[in-house]
Coordinates of C-alpha atoms in Angstrom, one line a residue:
M1 CA 20.3 6.1 -41.5
S2 CA 17.1 4.2 -41.0
L3 CA 15.5 3.3 -37.7
S4 CA 16.3 -0.4 -38.1
S5 CA 20.0 0.2 -38.6
A6 CA 20.5 2.7 -35.7
S7 CA 21.9 1.5 -32.4
P8 CA 19.5 1.0 -29.5
A9 CA 21.3 3.5 -27.3
E10 CA 21.1 6.2 -30.0
L11 CA 17.4 5.5 -30.6
I12 CA 16.6 5.8 -26.9
R13 CA 18.6 8.9 -26.6
R14 CA 16.9 10.6 -29.5
L15 CA 13.3 9.3 -29.3
A16 CA 12.6 8.4 -25.6
H17 CA 12.4 10.4 -22.4
S18 CA 11.5 10.0 -18.8
P19 CA 9.3 12.9 -17.8
A20 CA 10.0 14.2 -14.3
L21 CA 6.4 15.5 -14.0
Y22 CA 5.0 12.0 -13.6
D23 CA 7.2 11.4 -10.6
Q24 CA 6.6 14.8 -9.2
C25 CA 2.8 14.6 -9.2
M26 CA 2.8 11.7 -6.6
I27 CA 4.7 10.7 -3.5
H28 CA 8.5 11.1 -4.3
Y29 CA 11.6 12.0 -2.4
P30 CA 13.9 13.9 -4.8
K31 CA 16.6 14.6 -2.2
S32 CA 16.6 11.2 -0.5
R33 CA 19.6 9.0 -0.5
P34 CA 19.5 5.3 -1.3
I35 CA 19.3 2.9 1.7
T36 CA 22.7 1.3 2.3
V37 CA 23.3 -2.0 4.0
T38 CA 26.6 -2.0 6.0
C39 CA 28.6 -5.2 5.6
L40 CA 30.2 -6.1 8.9
P41 CA 33.0 -8.7 9.5
L42 CA 31.6 -12.2 10.0
R43 CA 31.4 -13.0 13.7
N44 CA 30.3 -16.2 15.5
S45 CA 27.2 -15.5 17.4
S46 CA 24.5 -17.7 18.8
S47 CA 20.9 -17.4 17.7
G48 CA 19.6 -19.5 20.5
S49 CA 17.0 -22.1 19.5
L50 CA 17.0 -20.8 16.0
D51 CA 20.4 -22.4 15.4
V52 CA 18.8 -25.8 15.1
V53 CA 16.4 -24.6 12.4
P54 CA 17.8 -25.1 8.8
S55 CA 18.8 -21.9 7.0
E56 CA 16.4 -22.7 4.1
I57 CA 13.4 -22.8 6.5
L58 CA 14.6 -19.6 8.2
R59 CA 14.6 -17.8 4.9
M60 CA 11.2 -19.1 4.1
I61 CA 9.9 -17.7 7.4
F62 CA 11.8 -14.4 7.2
V63 CA 10.4 -13.6 3.7
L64 CA 6.9 -13.8 5.1
L65 CA 7.6 -10.9 7.5
D66 CA 7.1 -7.2 6.8
F67 CA 10.1 -4.9 6.5
E68 CA 9.6 -3.4 9.9
S69 CA 9.8 -6.8 11.5
L70 CA 12.9 -7.6 9.4
R71 CA 14.5 -4.4 10.5
T72 CA 14.0 -5.2 14.1
L73 CA 15.1 -8.8 13.5
R74 CA 18.4 -7.6 12.2
L75 CA 19.2 -6.2 15.6
V76 CA 19.2 -9.6 17.4
N77 CA 22.7 -10.7 16.5
F78 CA 25.2 -10.9 13.6
G79 CA 24.0 -14.3 12.4
I80 CA 20.3 -13.2 12.1
K81 CA 21.5 -9.9 10.5
D82 CA 23.4 -11.8 7.8
A83 CA 20.5 -14.2 7.2
V84 CA 18.1 -11.3 6.7
E85 CA 20.4 -9.3 4.5
S86 CA 21.1 -12.4 2.3
L87 CA 17.4 -12.6 1.4
P88 CA 16.9 -11.5 -2.3
A89 CA 13.6 -9.9 -1.3
Y90 CA 15.2 -7.8 1.3
R91 CA 18.4 -7.0 -0.6
D92 CA 16.7 -6.0 -3.9
M93 CA 13.9 -4.0 -2.3
V94 CA 16.3 -2.0 -0.1
K95 CA 18.5 -1.3 -3.2
H96 CA 15.8 -0.6 -5.8
G97 CA 12.6 0.1 -3.9
S98 CA 13.7 2.5 -1.2
I99 CA 11.2 5.2 -2.2
V100 CA 8.3 2.8 -1.8
L101 CA 9.6 1.5 1.5
R102 CA 9.9 5.0 2.9
A103 CA 6.4 5.9 1.6
L104 CA 4.9 2.8 3.2
V105 CA 6.4 3.8 6.6
E106 CA 5.2 7.4 6.4
T107 CA 1.7 6.4 5.3
C108 CA 1.5 3.7 8.1
L109 CA 1.3 0.8 5.6
H110 CA 4.7 -0.8 6.4
S111 CA 3.2 -3.6 8.6
H112 CA 0.6 -4.7 6.0
Y113 CA 2.8 -6.2 3.3
S114 CA 5.4 -9.0 3.6
A115 CA 8.8 -8.9 1.9
A116 CA 7.6 -11.6 -0.4
E117 CA 4.6 -9.6 -1.6
L118 CA 6.6 -6.5 -2.3
Y119 CA 9.3 -8.5 -4.0
D120 CA 6.7 -10.1 -6.3
V121 CA 5.5 -6.7 -7.4
L122 CA 9.1 -5.5 -7.9
R123 CA 9.8 -8.4 -10.3
S124 CA 6.5 -7.9 -12.3
D125 CA 6.3 -5.2 -15.0
R126 CA 2.6 -5.3 -16.0
C127 CA -0.1 -2.9 -14.7
V128 CA -2.9 -4.7 -12.9
G129 CA -5.5 -2.6 -14.7
C130 CA -4.3 -3.2 -18.3
T131 CA -1.5 -4.9 -20.3
D132 CA 0.9 -1.9 -20.4
H133 CA 4.1 -1.5 -18.4
G134 CA 3.4 0.0 -15.0
P135 CA 6.2 2.1 -13.5
F136 CA 4.3 3.1 -10.4
F137 CA 3.1 1.5 -7.1
L138 CA -0.4 1.9 -5.7
L139 CA 0.4 1.9 -1.9
P140 CA -2.9 0.8 -0.3
A141 CA -3.4 -2.0 -2.8
C142 CA 0.2 -3.2 -3.2
Q143 CA -0.1 -3.3 -6.9
R144 CA 1.9 -2.1 -9.9
V145 CA 0.0 0.4 -12.1
C146 CA 0.6 2.6 -15.1
F147 CA -0.1 6.4 -15.4
N148 CA -3.2 6.0 -17.5
C149 CA -4.9 3.7 -15.0
L150 CA -3.9 6.0 -12.1
N151 CA -5.4 8.9 -14.0
N152 CA -8.6 7.3 -15.5
N153 CA -9.4 3.9 -13.8
R154 CA -11.7 4.5 -10.9
E155 CA -10.7 1.2 -9.4
M156 CA -7.3 2.7 -8.8
R157 CA -8.6 5.5 -6.7
V158 CA -8.7 5.8 -3.0
I159 CA -11.6 7.0 -0.8
T160 CA -12.2 7.6 2.8
A161 CA -13.6 5.0 5.2
F162 CA -16.8 7.0 5.3
A163 CA -17.1 6.8 1.5
A164 CA -16.4 3.1 1.6
N165 CA -19.3 2.7 4.0
I166 CA -21.6 4.5 1.6
C167 CA -20.4 2.8 -1.6
F168 CA -19.9 -0.8 -0.3
G169 CA -21.8 -1.1 3.0
L170 CA -18.6 -1.4 5.1
S171 CA -19.2 -0.1 8.6
K172 CA -16.5 1.6 10.6
R173 CA -16.3 -1.3 13.0
F174 CA -16.0 -3.8 10.2
L175 CA -13.2 -1.8 8.5
K176 CA -11.3 -1.7 11.8
K177 CA -11.7 -5.4 12.2
H178 CA -10.3 -6.2 8.7
S179 CA -7.7 -3.4 8.5
D180 CA -4.8 -5.8 9.4
R181 CA -4.9 -7.8 6.1
G182 CA -8.1 -7.4 4.3
L183 CA -8.3 -3.7 3.8
P184 CA -5.2 -1.7 4.6
A185 CA -5.8 2.0 5.4
M186 CA -3.2 4.6 4.6
L187 CA -2.6 8.1 6.0
T188 CA -2.1 10.6 3.2
L189 CA 0.9 12.9 3.1
P190 CA 1.0 16.6 2.7
G191 CA 2.6 17.8 -0.5
L192 CA 2.0 18.8 -4.2
Y193 CA 0.0 16.3 -6.2
G194 CA -1.5 15.9 -9.7
I195 CA -0.5 17.3 -13.0
G196 CA -1.2 20.8 -11.8
L197 CA 0.8 20.2 -8.6
E198 CA -2.0 21.1 -6.3
E199 CA -1.0 21.5 -2.7
K200 CA -2.6 19.1 -0.1
R201 CA -2.1 19.9 3.6
I202 CA -4.7 17.8 5.5
R203 CA -3.8 14.2 6.2
R204 CA -6.7 11.7 5.8
W205 CA -7.2 8.0 6.3
V206 CA -8.1 6.4 2.9
V207 CA -8.5 2.9 1.5
S208 CA -8.3 1.4 -2.0
V209 CA -11.5 1.3 -4.0
S210 CA -10.7 -2.1 -5.5
K211 CA -9.8 -3.6 -2.2
A212 CA -12.9 -2.1 -0.5
R213 CA -15.1 -3.5 -3.3
A214 CA -13.5 -6.9 -3.0
L215 CA -14.1 -6.9 0.8
G216 CA -17.7 -5.9 0.3
L217 CA -18.3 -8.7 -2.1
R218 CA -16.7 -11.1 0.4
L219 CA -19.0 -9.7 3.1
Y220 CA -22.3 -9.9 1.2
G221 CA -21.5 -12.8 -1.1
S222 CA -22.5 -11.2 -4.4
Q223 CA -22.7 -7.9 -6.2
L224 CA -26.5 -7.9 -6.2
K225 CA -26.7 -8.4 -2.4
M226 CA -24.1 -5.7 -1.8
E227 CA -25.9 -3.2 -4.0
S228 CA -29.2 -4.0 -2.3
S229 CA -27.8 -3.4 1.1
V230 CA -26.2 -0.1 0.0
Q231 CA -29.4 1.0 -1.6
A232 CA -31.5 0.2 1.5
A233 CA -29.1 2.1 3.7
Y234 CA -29.3 5.1 1.3
S235 CA -33.1 5.0 1.3
K236 CA -33.2 5.2 5.1
K237 CA -30.8 8.2 5.1
R238 CA -32.8 9.9 2.3
T239 CA -36.1 9.4 4.3
A240 CA -34.5 10.9 7.4
F241 CA -33.2 13.8 5.3
H242 CA -36.6 14.6 3.9
Q243 CA -38.0 14.6 7.5
R244 CA -35.3 17.0 8.7
E245 CA -35.7 19.2 5.7
A246 CA -39.5 19.4 6.3
A247 CA -38.9 20.3 9.9
W248 CA -36.3 22.9 8.9
L249 CA -38.8 24.5 6.4
S250 CA -41.4 24.6 9.1
R251 CA -39.1 26.4 11.5
R252 CA -38.0 28.8 8.8
Q253 CA -41.5 30.2 8.4
S254 CA -41.6 31.3 12.0
G255 CA -38.0 32.6 12.4
P256 CA -34.4 31.6 12.2
A257 CA -34.0 27.9 11.4
G258 CA -30.2 27.4 11.2
S259 CA -28.4 25.8 8.4
R260 CA -30.3 23.7 5.9
P261 CA -29.9 19.9 6.2
R262 CA -27.5 18.4 3.6
K263 CA -28.6 15.7 1.2
P264 CA -26.9 12.4 1.9
P265 CA -24.3 11.4 -0.7
D266 CA -25.0 8.4 -2.8
S267 CA -22.5 5.8 -4.0
G268 CA -23.0 6.5 -7.7
R269 CA -22.0 10.2 -7.3
I270 CA -18.9 9.3 -5.1
L271 CA -17.5 6.7 -7.5
S272 CA -18.4 8.6 -10.7
D273 CA -17.2 12.0 -9.6
S274 CA -14.3 13.0 -11.8
N275 CA -13.0 15.5 -9.2
D276 CA -10.9 13.0 -7.2
Q277 CA -9.8 14.8 -4.1
F278 CA -7.0 12.2 -3.5
H279 CA -5.6 12.2 -7.0
F280 CA -2.1 10.6 -7.1
Q281 CA -1.8 10.8 -3.3
A282 CA -1.6 7.0 -2.9
S283 CA 1.0 6.2 -5.5
S284 CA 4.8 6.4 -5.9
P285 CA 7.4 5.6 -8.6
F286 CA 8.5 2.0 -8.6
P287 CA 11.1 0.5 -10.9
F288 CA 10.9 -3.0 -12.5
L289 CA 13.6 -5.5 -11.6
D290 CA 14.4 -8.0 -14.4
V291 CA 16.0 -10.8 -12.4
R292 CA 16.8 -12.8 -15.5
E293 CA 18.7 -10.0 -17.2
G294 CA 19.9 -8.4 -14.0
K295 CA 18.6 -4.9 -15.1
V296 CA 16.4 -2.3 -13.5
D297 CA 13.9 -0.5 -15.7
H298 CA 12.3 2.8 -14.5
G299 CA 10.1 3.1 -17.6
L300 CA 10.5 5.1 -20.8
W301 CA 8.0 7.3 -22.7
C302 CA 7.9 7.9 -26.5
L303 CA 8.8 11.4 -27.7
G304 CA 7.2 10.5 -31.1
C305 CA 3.8 9.9 -29.4
Q306 CA 4.2 13.1 -27.5
D307 CA 4.9 14.9 -30.8
Q308 CA 1.9 13.3 -32.4
Y309 CA -0.4 14.4 -29.6
V310 CA 0.9 18.0 -29.6
W311 CA 0.8 18.2 -33.4
H312 CA -2.8 17.1 -33.7
R313 CA -3.9 19.4 -30.9
I314 CA -2.5 22.4 -32.6
R315 CA -3.4 21.6 -36.2
T316 CA -6.8 19.8 -36.0
H317 CA -10.1 20.5 -34.3
D318 CA -13.1 18.5 -33.2
V319 CA -11.1 15.3 -32.9
D320 CA -11.1 12.8 -30.1
Y321 CA -7.7 13.1 -28.6
S322 CA -8.2 10.4 -25.9
A323 CA -6.3 7.7 -27.9
L324 CA -3.4 10.1 -28.7
K325 CA -3.3 11.2 -25.0
R326 CA -3.2 7.6 -23.8
N327 CA -0.3 6.8 -26.2
E328 CA 1.5 9.9 -25.0
S329 CA 1.2 8.8 -21.4
K330 CA 2.0 5.2 -22.0
A331 CA 5.3 3.8 -20.5
Y332 CA 7.5 1.1 -22.0
T333 CA 10.3 -1.1 -21.0
E334 CA 13.6 -0.6 -22.9
Q335 CA 12.9 -3.6 -25.1
E336 CA 9.3 -2.6 -25.7
I337 CA 10.0 0.9 -26.8
L338 CA 12.6 -0.2 -29.3
R339 CA 9.9 -2.3 -31.0
H340 CA 7.4 0.5 -30.7
F341 CA 9.7 3.0 -32.6
I342 CA 9.4 0.9 -35.8
D343 CA 5.6 1.3 -36.0
C344 CA 5.3 4.8 -34.4
P345 CA 4.7 7.6 -37.1
G346 CA 5.8 10.3 -34.7
S347 CA 9.1 8.5 -34.0
K348 CA 9.7 8.0 -37.7
R349 CA 9.1 11.7 -38.3
L350 CA 11.4 12.8 -35.5
W351 CA 14.2 10.4 -36.7
D352 CA 13.9 11.7 -40.2
Q353 CA 14.2 15.2 -39.0
H354 CA 17.3 14.2 -36.9
C355 CA 18.9 12.6 -40.0
Q356 CA 18.2 15.6 -42.2
R357 CA 19.8 17.9 -39.6
N358 CA 22.9 15.7 -39.5
N359 CA 23.1 15.6 -43.3
I360 CA 22.9 19.4 -43.4
K361 CA 25.7 19.7 -40.8
N362 CA 27.8 17.2 -42.7
D363 CA 27.3 19.1 -46.0
D364 CA 28.2 22.4 -44.3
A365 CA 31.3 20.9 -42.7
A366 CA 32.4 19.5 -46.1
L367 CA 31.8 22.8 -47.8
S368 CA 33.8 24.7 -45.2
S369 CA 36.7 22.3 -45.5
T370 CA 36.6 22.7 -49.3
T371 CA 36.6 26.5 -49.3
K372 CA 39.4 26.5 -46.8
Y373 CA 41.9 25.4 -49.4
L374 CA 40.5 27.7 -52.2

């Protein structure tokens, strides 16, 4: 049987997988239960002055609120509760995005994003850093991202407010002033993160690199002015460091001088450092809701690309595996991966092996049934 003649369900069952490791290396809740909305009998209740406002306008207002405000608003009376729960943004996010909603609450980001903003991300399937399908959510940026961008794109990283001051010239007072909407700050959660599942215990306030850069450009007006300000600040710190170091060397000649002054960190080293201390600590799994088809897609990965990557790593040397590794980590929607199987050499090889095993089993079964009557 060829790939083109096989059923989509059989192809996905044999050639696709959903690796649990990708979900486990970031914020996830394996034992959590889905959020349920209790349907109560309809009751007549007054909403006060809101009764004179048309329901269409109320829905337009409610969708601009964050989920914490909507949760509180539901407690007013039965009429408001029904109005909130009838919102597609509220209903679908509660049903399909409960993991992200819980992560936003625990990282202190729940008041930064409206229901409309989260609903837009839920209905989009593309990663903001590339054109691939993105099955994950970057919490401090409210953006959909893919695994490859989370792992390799420095703009998808998070840094501390101190590092944001060094890299983009954003003072602590300025960050606090713009934390409401311009630059949300999240509090990391303790847990196991990264491919190696490294344990993180200390909670730190971090911000998105892309959001911090955009805020810096808005503050200074251009990339050149921002870099000039950052460089001038670093030059002052470096001059002060040399003075402290000279004083320390002078004291050291006459006796104990204490600890040696530390060299001030520069923006280039912070942003180019491959050892990201907050790797995957600001992301969470996030499905894609196809409103037109009424389907929810959690993302699928190709077993053929995984086989290609492993095969070349074992049998070849001195080869650049970055492209193969990217293909192995690339996620697809259900429709995309069915088209991908047709052009994927690894998928064709796995399917041929599957068909050969089936033919051998069929031949053995036919032989045993023949010898049974001899």
